[in-house]
mmCIF file with all atom_site columns, C-alpha atoms in Angstrom:
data_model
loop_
_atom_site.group_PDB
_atom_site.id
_atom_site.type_symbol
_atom_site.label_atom_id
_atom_site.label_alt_id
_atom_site.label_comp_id
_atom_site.label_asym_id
_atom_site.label_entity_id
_atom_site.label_seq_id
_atom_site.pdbx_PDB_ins_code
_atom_site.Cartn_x
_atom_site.Cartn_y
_atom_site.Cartn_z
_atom_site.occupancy
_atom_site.B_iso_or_equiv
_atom_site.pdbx_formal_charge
_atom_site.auth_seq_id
_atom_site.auth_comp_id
_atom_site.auth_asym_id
_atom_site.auth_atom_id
_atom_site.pdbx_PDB_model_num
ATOM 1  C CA . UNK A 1 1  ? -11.289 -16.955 -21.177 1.00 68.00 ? 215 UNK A CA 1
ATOM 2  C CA . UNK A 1 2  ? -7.931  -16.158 -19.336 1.00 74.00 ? 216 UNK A CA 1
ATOM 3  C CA . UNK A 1 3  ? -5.174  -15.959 -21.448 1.00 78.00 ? 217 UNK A CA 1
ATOM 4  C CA . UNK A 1 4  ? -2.266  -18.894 -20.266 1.00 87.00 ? 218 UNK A CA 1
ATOM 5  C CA . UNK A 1 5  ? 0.573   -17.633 -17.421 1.00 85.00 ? 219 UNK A CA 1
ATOM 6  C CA . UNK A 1 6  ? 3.553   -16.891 -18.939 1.00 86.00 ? 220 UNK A CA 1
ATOM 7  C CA . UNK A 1 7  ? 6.908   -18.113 -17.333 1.00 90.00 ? 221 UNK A CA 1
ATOM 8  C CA . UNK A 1 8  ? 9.886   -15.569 -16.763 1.00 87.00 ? 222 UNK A CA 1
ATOM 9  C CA . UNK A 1 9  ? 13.168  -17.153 -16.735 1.00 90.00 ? 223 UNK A CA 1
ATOM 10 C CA . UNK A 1 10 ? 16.014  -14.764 -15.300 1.00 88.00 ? 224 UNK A CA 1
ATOM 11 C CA . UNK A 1 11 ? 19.737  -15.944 -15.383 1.00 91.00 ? 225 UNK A CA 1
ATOM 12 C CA . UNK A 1 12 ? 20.769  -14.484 -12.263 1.00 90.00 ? 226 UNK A CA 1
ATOM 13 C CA . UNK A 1 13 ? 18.624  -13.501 -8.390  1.00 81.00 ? 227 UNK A CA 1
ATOM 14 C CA . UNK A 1 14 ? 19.766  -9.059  -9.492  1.00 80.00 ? 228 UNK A CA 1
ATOM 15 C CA . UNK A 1 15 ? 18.183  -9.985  -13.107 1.00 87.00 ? 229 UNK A CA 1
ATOM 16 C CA . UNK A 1 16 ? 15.218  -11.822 -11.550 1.00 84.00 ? 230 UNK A CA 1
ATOM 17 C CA . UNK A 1 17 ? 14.888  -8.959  -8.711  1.00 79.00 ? 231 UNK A CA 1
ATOM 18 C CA . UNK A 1 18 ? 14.400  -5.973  -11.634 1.00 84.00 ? 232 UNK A CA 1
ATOM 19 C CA . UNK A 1 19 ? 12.117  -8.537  -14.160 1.00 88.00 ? 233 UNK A CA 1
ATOM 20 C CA . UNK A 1 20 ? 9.903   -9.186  -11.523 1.00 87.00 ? 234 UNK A CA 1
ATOM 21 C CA . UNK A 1 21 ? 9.666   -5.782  -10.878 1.00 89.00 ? 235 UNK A CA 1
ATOM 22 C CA . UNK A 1 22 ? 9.111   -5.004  -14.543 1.00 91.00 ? 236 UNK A CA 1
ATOM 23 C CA . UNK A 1 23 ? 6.624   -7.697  -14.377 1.00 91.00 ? 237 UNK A CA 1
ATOM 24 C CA . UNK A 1 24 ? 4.742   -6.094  -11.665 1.00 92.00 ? 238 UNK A CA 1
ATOM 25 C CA . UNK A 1 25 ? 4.769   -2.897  -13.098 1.00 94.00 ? 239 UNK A CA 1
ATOM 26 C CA . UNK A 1 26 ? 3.725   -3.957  -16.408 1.00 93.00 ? 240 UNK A CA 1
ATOM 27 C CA . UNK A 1 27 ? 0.606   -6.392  -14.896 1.00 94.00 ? 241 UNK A CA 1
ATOM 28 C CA . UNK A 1 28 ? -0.644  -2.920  -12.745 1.00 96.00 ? 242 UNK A CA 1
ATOM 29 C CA . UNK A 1 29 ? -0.160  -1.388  -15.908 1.00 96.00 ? 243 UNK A CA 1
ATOM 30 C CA . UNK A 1 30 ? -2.630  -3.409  -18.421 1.00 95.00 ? 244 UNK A CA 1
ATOM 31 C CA . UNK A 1 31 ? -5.067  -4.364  -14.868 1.00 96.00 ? 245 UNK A CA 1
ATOM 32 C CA . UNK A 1 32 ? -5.536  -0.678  -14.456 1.00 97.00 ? 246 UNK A CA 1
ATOM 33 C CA . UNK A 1 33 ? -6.147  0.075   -18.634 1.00 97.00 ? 247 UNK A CA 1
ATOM 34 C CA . UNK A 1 34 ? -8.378  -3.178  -18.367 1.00 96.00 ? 248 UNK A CA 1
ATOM 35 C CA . UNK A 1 35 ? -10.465 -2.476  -15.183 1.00 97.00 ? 249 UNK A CA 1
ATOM 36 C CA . UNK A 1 36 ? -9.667  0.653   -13.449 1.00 97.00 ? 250 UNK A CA 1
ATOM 37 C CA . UNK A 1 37 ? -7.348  -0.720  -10.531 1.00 97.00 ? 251 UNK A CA 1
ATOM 38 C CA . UNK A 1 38 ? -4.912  -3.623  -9.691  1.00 97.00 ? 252 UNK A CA 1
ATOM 39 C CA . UNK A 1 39 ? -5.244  -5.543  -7.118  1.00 96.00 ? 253 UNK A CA 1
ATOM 40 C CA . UNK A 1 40 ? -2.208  -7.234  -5.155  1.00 94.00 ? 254 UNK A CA 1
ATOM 41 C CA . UNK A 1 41 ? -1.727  -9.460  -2.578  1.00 90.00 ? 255 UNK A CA 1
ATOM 42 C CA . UNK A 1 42 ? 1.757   -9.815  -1.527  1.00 87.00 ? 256 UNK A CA 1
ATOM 43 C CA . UNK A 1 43 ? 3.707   -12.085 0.837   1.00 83.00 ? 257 UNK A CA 1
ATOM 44 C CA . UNK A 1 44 ? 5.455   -11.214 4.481   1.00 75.00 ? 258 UNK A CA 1
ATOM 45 C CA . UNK A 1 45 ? 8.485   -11.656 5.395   1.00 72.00 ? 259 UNK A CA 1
ATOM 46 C CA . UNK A 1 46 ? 12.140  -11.041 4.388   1.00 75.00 ? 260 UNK A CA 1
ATOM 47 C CA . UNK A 1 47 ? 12.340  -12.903 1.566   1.00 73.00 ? 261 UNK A CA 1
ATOM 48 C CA . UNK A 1 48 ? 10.447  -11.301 -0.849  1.00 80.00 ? 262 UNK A CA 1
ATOM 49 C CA . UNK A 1 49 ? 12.623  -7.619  0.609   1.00 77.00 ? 263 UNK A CA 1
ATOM 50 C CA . UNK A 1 50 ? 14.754  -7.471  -3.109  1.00 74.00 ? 264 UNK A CA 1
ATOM 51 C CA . UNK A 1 51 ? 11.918  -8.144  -5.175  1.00 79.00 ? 265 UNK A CA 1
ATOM 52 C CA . UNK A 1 52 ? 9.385   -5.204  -2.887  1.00 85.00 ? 266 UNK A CA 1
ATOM 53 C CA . UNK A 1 53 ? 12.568  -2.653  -2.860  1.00 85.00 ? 267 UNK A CA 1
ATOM 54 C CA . UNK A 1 54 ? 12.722  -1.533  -6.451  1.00 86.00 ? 268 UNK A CA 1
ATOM 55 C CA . UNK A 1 55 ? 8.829   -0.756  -6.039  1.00 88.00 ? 269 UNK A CA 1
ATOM 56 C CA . UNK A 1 56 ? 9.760   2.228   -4.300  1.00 88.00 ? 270 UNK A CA 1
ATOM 57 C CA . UNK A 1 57 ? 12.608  4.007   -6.283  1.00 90.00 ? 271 UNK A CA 1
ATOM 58 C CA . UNK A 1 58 ? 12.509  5.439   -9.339  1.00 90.00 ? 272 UNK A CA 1
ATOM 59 C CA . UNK A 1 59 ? 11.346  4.732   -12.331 1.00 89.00 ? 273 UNK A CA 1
ATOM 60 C CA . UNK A 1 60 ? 8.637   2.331   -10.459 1.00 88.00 ? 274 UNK A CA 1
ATOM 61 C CA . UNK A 1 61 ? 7.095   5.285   -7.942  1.00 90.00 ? 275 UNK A CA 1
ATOM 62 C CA . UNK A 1 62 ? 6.005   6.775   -11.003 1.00 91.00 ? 276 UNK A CA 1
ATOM 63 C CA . UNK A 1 63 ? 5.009   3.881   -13.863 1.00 92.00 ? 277 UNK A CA 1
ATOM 64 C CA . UNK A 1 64 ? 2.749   2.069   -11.305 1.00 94.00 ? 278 UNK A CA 1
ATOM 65 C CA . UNK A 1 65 ? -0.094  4.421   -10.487 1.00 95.00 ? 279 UNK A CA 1
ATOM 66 C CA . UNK A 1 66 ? -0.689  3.397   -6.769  1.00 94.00 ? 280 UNK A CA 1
ATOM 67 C CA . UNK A 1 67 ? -3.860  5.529   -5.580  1.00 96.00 ? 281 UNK A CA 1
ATOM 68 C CA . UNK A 1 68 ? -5.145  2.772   -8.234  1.00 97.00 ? 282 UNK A CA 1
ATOM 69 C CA . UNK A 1 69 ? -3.678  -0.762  -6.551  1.00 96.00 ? 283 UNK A CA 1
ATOM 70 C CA . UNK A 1 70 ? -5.180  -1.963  -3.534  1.00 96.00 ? 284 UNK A CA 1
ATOM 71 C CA . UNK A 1 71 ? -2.297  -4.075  -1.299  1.00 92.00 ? 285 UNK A CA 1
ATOM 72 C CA . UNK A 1 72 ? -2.932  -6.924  0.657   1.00 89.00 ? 286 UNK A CA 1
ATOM 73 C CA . UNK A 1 73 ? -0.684  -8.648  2.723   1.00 82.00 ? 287 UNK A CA 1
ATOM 74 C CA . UNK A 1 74 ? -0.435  -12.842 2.611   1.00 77.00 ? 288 UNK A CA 1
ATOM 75 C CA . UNK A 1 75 ? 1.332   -15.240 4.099   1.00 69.00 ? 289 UNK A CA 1
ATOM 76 C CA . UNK A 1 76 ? 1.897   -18.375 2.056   1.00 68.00 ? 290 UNK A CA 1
ATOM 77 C CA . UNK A 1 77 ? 3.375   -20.400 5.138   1.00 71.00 ? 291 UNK A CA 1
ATOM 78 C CA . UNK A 1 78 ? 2.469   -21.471 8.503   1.00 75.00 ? 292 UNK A CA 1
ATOM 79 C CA . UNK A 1 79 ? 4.031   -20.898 11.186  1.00 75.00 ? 293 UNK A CA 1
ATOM 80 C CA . UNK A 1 80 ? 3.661   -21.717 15.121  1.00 80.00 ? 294 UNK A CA 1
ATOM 81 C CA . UNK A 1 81 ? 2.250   -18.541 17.153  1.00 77.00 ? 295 UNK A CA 1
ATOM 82 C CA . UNK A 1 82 ? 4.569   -19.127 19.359  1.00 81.00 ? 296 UNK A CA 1
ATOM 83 C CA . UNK A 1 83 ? 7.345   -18.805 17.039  1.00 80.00 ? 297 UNK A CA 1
ATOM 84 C CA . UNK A 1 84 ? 9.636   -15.507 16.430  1.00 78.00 ? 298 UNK A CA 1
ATOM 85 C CA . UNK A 1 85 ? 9.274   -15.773 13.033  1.00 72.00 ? 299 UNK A CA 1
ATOM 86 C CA . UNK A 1 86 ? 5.295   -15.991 13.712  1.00 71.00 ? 300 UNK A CA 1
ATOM 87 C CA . UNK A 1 87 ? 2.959   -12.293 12.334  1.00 62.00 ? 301 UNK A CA 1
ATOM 88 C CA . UNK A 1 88 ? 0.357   -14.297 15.076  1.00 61.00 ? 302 UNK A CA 1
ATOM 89 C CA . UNK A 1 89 ? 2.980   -13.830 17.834  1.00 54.00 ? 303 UNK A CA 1
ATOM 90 C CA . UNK A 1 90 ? 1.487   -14.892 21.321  1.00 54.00 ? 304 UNK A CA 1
ATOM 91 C CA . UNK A 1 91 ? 2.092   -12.480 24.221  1.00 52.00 ? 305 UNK A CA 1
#
Protein backbone atom coordinates (compact mmCIF):
# COMPACT_ATOMS: atom_id res chain seq x y z
CA UNK A 1 0.00 0.00 0.00
CA UNK A 2 1.00 3.63 -1.04
CA UNK A 3 1.63 5.75 1.64
CA UNK A 4 -1.07 9.09 1.48
CA UNK A 5 0.27 12.44 -0.70
CA UNK A 6 1.42 14.88 1.41
CA UNK A 7 0.44 18.61 0.78
CA UNK A 8 3.23 21.42 0.71
CA UNK A 9 1.99 24.72 1.62
CA UNK A 10 4.55 27.63 0.70
CA UNK A 11 3.77 31.30 1.79
CA UNK A 12 5.10 32.95 -1.12
CA UNK A 13 5.58 31.77 -5.47
CA UNK A 14 10.18 32.23 -4.54
CA UNK A 15 9.36 29.88 -1.35
CA UNK A 16 7.12 27.56 -3.39
CA UNK A 17 9.73 27.71 -6.48
CA UNK A 18 12.85 26.27 -4.06
CA UNK A 19 10.25 23.65 -1.93
CA UNK A 20 9.19 22.22 -4.95
CA UNK A 21 12.50 21.87 -5.95
CA UNK A 22 13.47 20.36 -2.62
CA UNK A 23 10.54 18.22 -3.12
CA UNK A 24 11.74 16.95 -6.35
CA UNK A 25 15.02 16.36 -5.26
CA UNK A 26 14.09 14.61 -2.21
CA UNK A 27 11.25 12.18 -4.19
CA UNK A 28 14.41 11.22 -6.90
CA UNK A 29 16.21 10.78 -3.87
CA UNK A 30 14.13 7.94 -1.85
CA UNK A 31 12.68 6.55 -5.78
CA UNK A 32 16.26 5.89 -6.64
CA UNK A 33 17.24 4.20 -2.82
CA UNK A 34 13.77 2.38 -3.31
CA UNK A 35 14.02 1.10 -6.95
CA UNK A 36 17.09 2.05 -8.73
CA UNK A 37 15.75 5.12 -10.86
CA UNK A 38 13.06 7.92 -10.81
CA UNK A 39 10.94 8.40 -13.20
CA UNK A 40 9.43 11.96 -14.20
CA UNK A 41 7.09 13.24 -16.37
CA UNK A 42 7.02 16.90 -16.51
CA UNK A 43 4.80 19.55 -18.11
CA UNK A 44 5.58 22.07 -21.29
CA UNK A 45 5.39 25.26 -21.40
CA UNK A 46 6.45 28.49 -19.60
CA UNK A 47 4.82 28.13 -16.65
CA UNK A 48 6.39 25.57 -14.93
CA UNK A 49 10.16 27.74 -16.16
CA UNK A 50 10.79 28.85 -12.07
CA UNK A 51 9.98 25.66 -10.69
CA UNK A 52 12.47 23.54 -13.79
CA UNK A 53 15.33 26.41 -13.29
CA UNK A 54 16.71 25.58 -9.89
CA UNK A 55 17.05 21.86 -11.30
CA UNK A 56 19.99 22.95 -13.03
CA UNK A 57 22.18 25.06 -10.60
CA UNK A 58 23.81 24.08 -7.81
CA UNK A 59 23.21 22.27 -5.13
CA UNK A 60 20.41 20.32 -7.37
CA UNK A 61 23.01 19.22 -10.45
CA UNK A 62 24.59 17.28 -7.89
CA UNK A 63 21.82 15.85 -5.10
CA UNK A 64 19.61 14.45 -7.94
CA UNK A 65 21.59 11.72 -9.64
CA UNK A 66 20.25 12.15 -13.28
CA UNK A 67 21.96 9.21 -15.39
CA UNK A 68 19.28 7.54 -12.88
CA UNK A 69 15.80 9.66 -13.82
CA UNK A 70 14.24 9.06 -16.98
CA UNK A 71 12.29 12.57 -18.25
CA UNK A 72 9.25 12.68 -20.02
CA UNK A 73 7.63 15.50 -21.31
CA UNK A 74 3.50 16.06 -20.75
CA UNK A 75 1.19 18.33 -21.53
CA UNK A 76 -1.71 18.62 -19.13
CA UNK A 77 -3.79 20.98 -21.56
CA UNK A 78 -5.18 21.03 -24.93
CA UNK A 79 -4.65 23.16 -27.20
CA UNK A 80 -5.78 23.85 -31.01
CA UNK A 81 -2.92 22.73 -33.61
CA UNK A 82 -3.42 25.57 -35.13
CA UNK A 83 -2.65 27.64 -32.25
CA UNK A 84 0.90 29.43 -31.42
CA UNK A 85 0.84 28.26 -28.20
CA UNK A 86 0.17 24.61 -29.79
CA UNK A 87 3.70 21.71 -29.37
CA UNK A 88 1.25 20.04 -32.46
CA UNK A 89 1.78 23.22 -34.54
CA UNK A 90 0.33 22.74 -38.16
CA UNK A 91 2.58 23.84 -41.05
Amino acid sequence: MTAPPTLHLFPASDTLATGAVDVFASAADAAIRASGRFIVALAGGTTPTSRYAPLATAPYVARVQWPLVPVFWGNERWVEPANPASQRRIS
